[in-house]
Amino acid sequence: MNELFPTGWAHYLNGGLLIGAGVSLMFILLGRVVGMSSVFSSSWSFVTQRAFFQQASLVDSRVWRLVCALGLVAGAALWWWLMGPETAASTQVTPLRLGLGGVLVGFGARLSNGCTSGHGICGLSSLSRPSLAAVLLFMVVAIITANVMAYAASAVQGAA
C-alpha cells in the first residue's frame, strides 16, 4: 500500500469527499452543474467573440463559473497556507512536456464535451451514460499510457 500512496491516502479521501460535497451542494442548493471545461469555455467568452464561446449557455453562466473557479484557486491557496508543506511541490517533467500535456488534455476535454473530473463527478452522479462511457475510456487510456510509460522507462534504464 505504501508503494501506491507513499504520502498516505487520507488526504486523497478527504479531498474527494470535499469535492463531492461541494459539487452536490451546488446542484442541490442552486441547481448548477460544476464542470471545469465549462468554466474554461465560459471564461473565454469574456475575451473572444468567436461564435462557440458566445453561446447563450456560456455567456449566461460565465460570472458564477468564474467565481467558482476563483474560489477553487483561493481554497487551494488557503489550504496550502494553513496545512501545506514548508517547500513548494516540484516535478521532474519539463515545461514543454507539461504544456503539451495541457494542450492534449484541453483538446480531449473539448472533444468529449467535458473533462475527466466533470464526467467522473458530475456525470456519473447524474447517471449519465455518455459520462460513464467517457470515464471508462479515460481510465482505459490512462492505464495503458501509464503502463507503456513505465515499460519504456524500465527499458531505457535496462539499456543504460
Coordinates of C-alpha atoms in Angstrom, one line a residue:
M1 CA 0.0 0.0 0.0
N2 CA 2.9 2.4 0.7
E3 CA 4.1 1.9 -2.9
L4 CA 0.8 3.3 -4.2
F5 CA 0.4 6.0 -1.7
P6 CA 3.9 7.0 -0.3
T7 CA 2.5 10.1 1.4
G8 CA -0.6 8.3 2.7
W9 CA -4.2 8.0 1.4
A10 CA -6.3 10.0 3.9
H11 CA -5.8 13.4 2.2
Y12 CA -7.0 11.9 -1.1
L13 CA -10.1 10.5 0.6
N14 CA -10.7 13.9 2.3
G15 CA -10.2 15.8 -0.9
G16 CA -12.6 13.5 -2.8
L17 CA -15.2 13.9 -0.1
L18 CA -14.9 17.7 -0.1
I19 CA -15.1 17.8 -3.9
G20 CA -18.2 15.5 -3.9
A21 CA -19.8 17.6 -1.2
G22 CA -19.1 20.9 -3.0
V23 CA -20.5 19.6 -6.3
S24 CA -23.5 18.1 -4.6
L25 CA -24.3 21.3 -2.7
M26 CA -24.0 23.4 -5.9
F27 CA -26.5 21.1 -7.6
I28 CA -28.9 20.7 -4.6
L29 CA -28.9 24.3 -3.5
L30 CA -28.5 26.1 -6.8
G31 CA -29.3 23.6 -9.5
R32 CA -26.0 24.2 -11.1
V33 CA -23.6 21.5 -12.5
V34 CA -20.0 22.4 -11.9
G35 CA -17.6 21.3 -14.7
M36 CA -14.2 22.8 -15.2
S37 CA -14.2 22.5 -19.0
S38 CA -17.4 24.6 -19.0
V39 CA -15.6 27.1 -16.7
F40 CA -12.8 27.2 -19.2
S41 CA -15.1 27.8 -22.1
S42 CA -17.3 30.4 -20.4
S43 CA -14.2 32.3 -19.3
W44 CA -13.1 32.6 -22.9
S45 CA -16.4 34.3 -23.6
F46 CA -15.0 37.3 -21.9
V47 CA -12.1 37.7 -24.3
T48 CA -13.2 36.4 -27.7
Q49 CA -16.2 36.9 -29.9
R50 CA -15.9 33.5 -31.6
A51 CA -19.4 32.0 -32.0
F52 CA -18.6 28.9 -29.9
F53 CA -17.7 30.9 -26.9
Q54 CA -20.6 33.3 -27.3
Q55 CA -23.3 30.6 -26.9
A56 CA -26.0 31.7 -24.5
S57 CA -25.3 28.8 -22.1
L58 CA -21.7 30.0 -21.7
V59 CA -22.3 33.8 -21.6
D60 CA -25.2 33.5 -19.2
S61 CA -23.2 31.4 -16.8
R62 CA -19.8 32.9 -17.1
V63 CA -19.9 35.1 -14.0
W64 CA -20.8 32.3 -11.5
R65 CA -18.5 29.9 -13.2
L66 CA -15.6 32.3 -12.9
V67 CA -16.4 33.0 -9.3
C68 CA -16.5 29.2 -8.7
A69 CA -13.0 28.8 -10.4
L70 CA -11.6 31.6 -8.4
G71 CA -13.0 30.0 -5.2
L72 CA -11.2 26.8 -6.1
V73 CA -7.9 28.6 -6.5
A74 CA -8.5 30.6 -3.3
G75 CA -9.4 27.4 -1.4
A76 CA -6.3 25.6 -2.6
A77 CA -4.1 28.6 -1.7
L78 CA -5.8 28.8 1.8
W79 CA -5.2 25.0 2.3
W80 CA -1.5 25.4 1.3
W81 CA -1.1 28.4 3.6
L82 CA -2.7 26.6 6.6
M83 CA -1.8 22.9 6.0
G84 CA 0.8 22.7 3.2
P85 CA 4.4 21.7 3.5
E86 CA 7.2 24.1 4.0
T87 CA 8.5 23.8 0.5
A88 CA 6.7 24.1 -2.8
A89 CA 5.9 20.9 -4.8
S90 CA 8.0 20.3 -7.8
T91 CA 8.2 17.9 -10.7
Q92 CA 10.9 16.5 -13.0
V93 CA 8.7 16.9 -16.0
T94 CA 9.9 19.6 -18.4
P95 CA 7.8 22.7 -19.0
L96 CA 7.5 21.7 -22.7
R97 CA 6.0 18.3 -21.7
L98 CA 3.7 19.9 -19.2
G99 CA 2.5 22.4 -21.8
L100 CA 2.0 19.7 -24.4
G101 CA 0.1 17.6 -21.9
G102 CA -2.1 20.6 -21.0
V103 CA -2.9 21.1 -24.7
L104 CA -3.8 17.5 -25.2
V105 CA -6.0 17.4 -22.1
G106 CA -7.7 20.6 -23.2
F107 CA -8.3 19.2 -26.6
G108 CA -9.6 15.9 -25.2
A109 CA -11.9 17.8 -22.8
R110 CA -13.5 19.8 -25.6
L111 CA -13.7 16.7 -27.8
S112 CA -15.5 14.7 -25.2
N113 CA -17.8 17.5 -24.1
G114 CA -16.2 17.7 -20.6
C115 CA -13.1 17.0 -18.6
T116 CA -12.3 13.8 -16.7
S117 CA -13.4 15.2 -13.4
G118 CA -16.6 16.7 -14.8
H119 CA -17.7 13.3 -16.3
G120 CA -16.5 11.4 -13.3
I121 CA -18.0 13.6 -10.6
C122 CA -21.0 15.4 -12.2
G123 CA -21.8 13.0 -15.0
L124 CA -21.7 9.7 -13.0
S125 CA -23.6 11.2 -10.1
S126 CA -26.4 12.2 -12.5
L127 CA -26.3 8.6 -14.0
S128 CA -25.3 9.9 -17.5
R129 CA -24.5 7.0 -19.8
P130 CA -22.2 9.1 -22.1
S131 CA -20.3 10.2 -19.0
L132 CA -19.9 6.5 -17.9
A133 CA -18.6 5.7 -21.4
A134 CA -16.2 8.7 -21.2
V135 CA -14.9 7.8 -17.8
L136 CA -14.3 4.1 -18.8
L137 CA -12.5 5.3 -21.9
F138 CA -10.4 7.8 -19.9
M139 CA -9.5 5.1 -17.4
V140 CA -8.5 2.5 -20.0
V141 CA -6.3 5.0 -21.9
A142 CA -4.7 6.2 -18.6
I143 CA -3.9 2.7 -17.5
I144 CA -2.5 1.8 -20.9
T145 CA -0.5 5.0 -21.0
A146 CA 0.9 4.6 -17.5
N147 CA 2.0 1.0 -18.3
V148 CA 3.6 2.0 -21.6
M149 CA 5.5 4.8 -19.9
A150 CA 6.6 2.5 -17.1
Y151 CA 7.7 -0.1 -19.6
A152 CA 9.6 2.5 -21.7
A153 CA 11.3 3.9 -18.6
S154 CA 12.4 0.5 -17.4
A155 CA 13.7 -0.4 -21.0
V156 CA 15.7 2.8 -21.0
Q157 CA 17.1 2.1 -17.6
G158 CA 17.9 -1.5 -18.5
A159 CA 19.7 -0.4 -21.7
A160 CA 21.9 2.1 -19.7

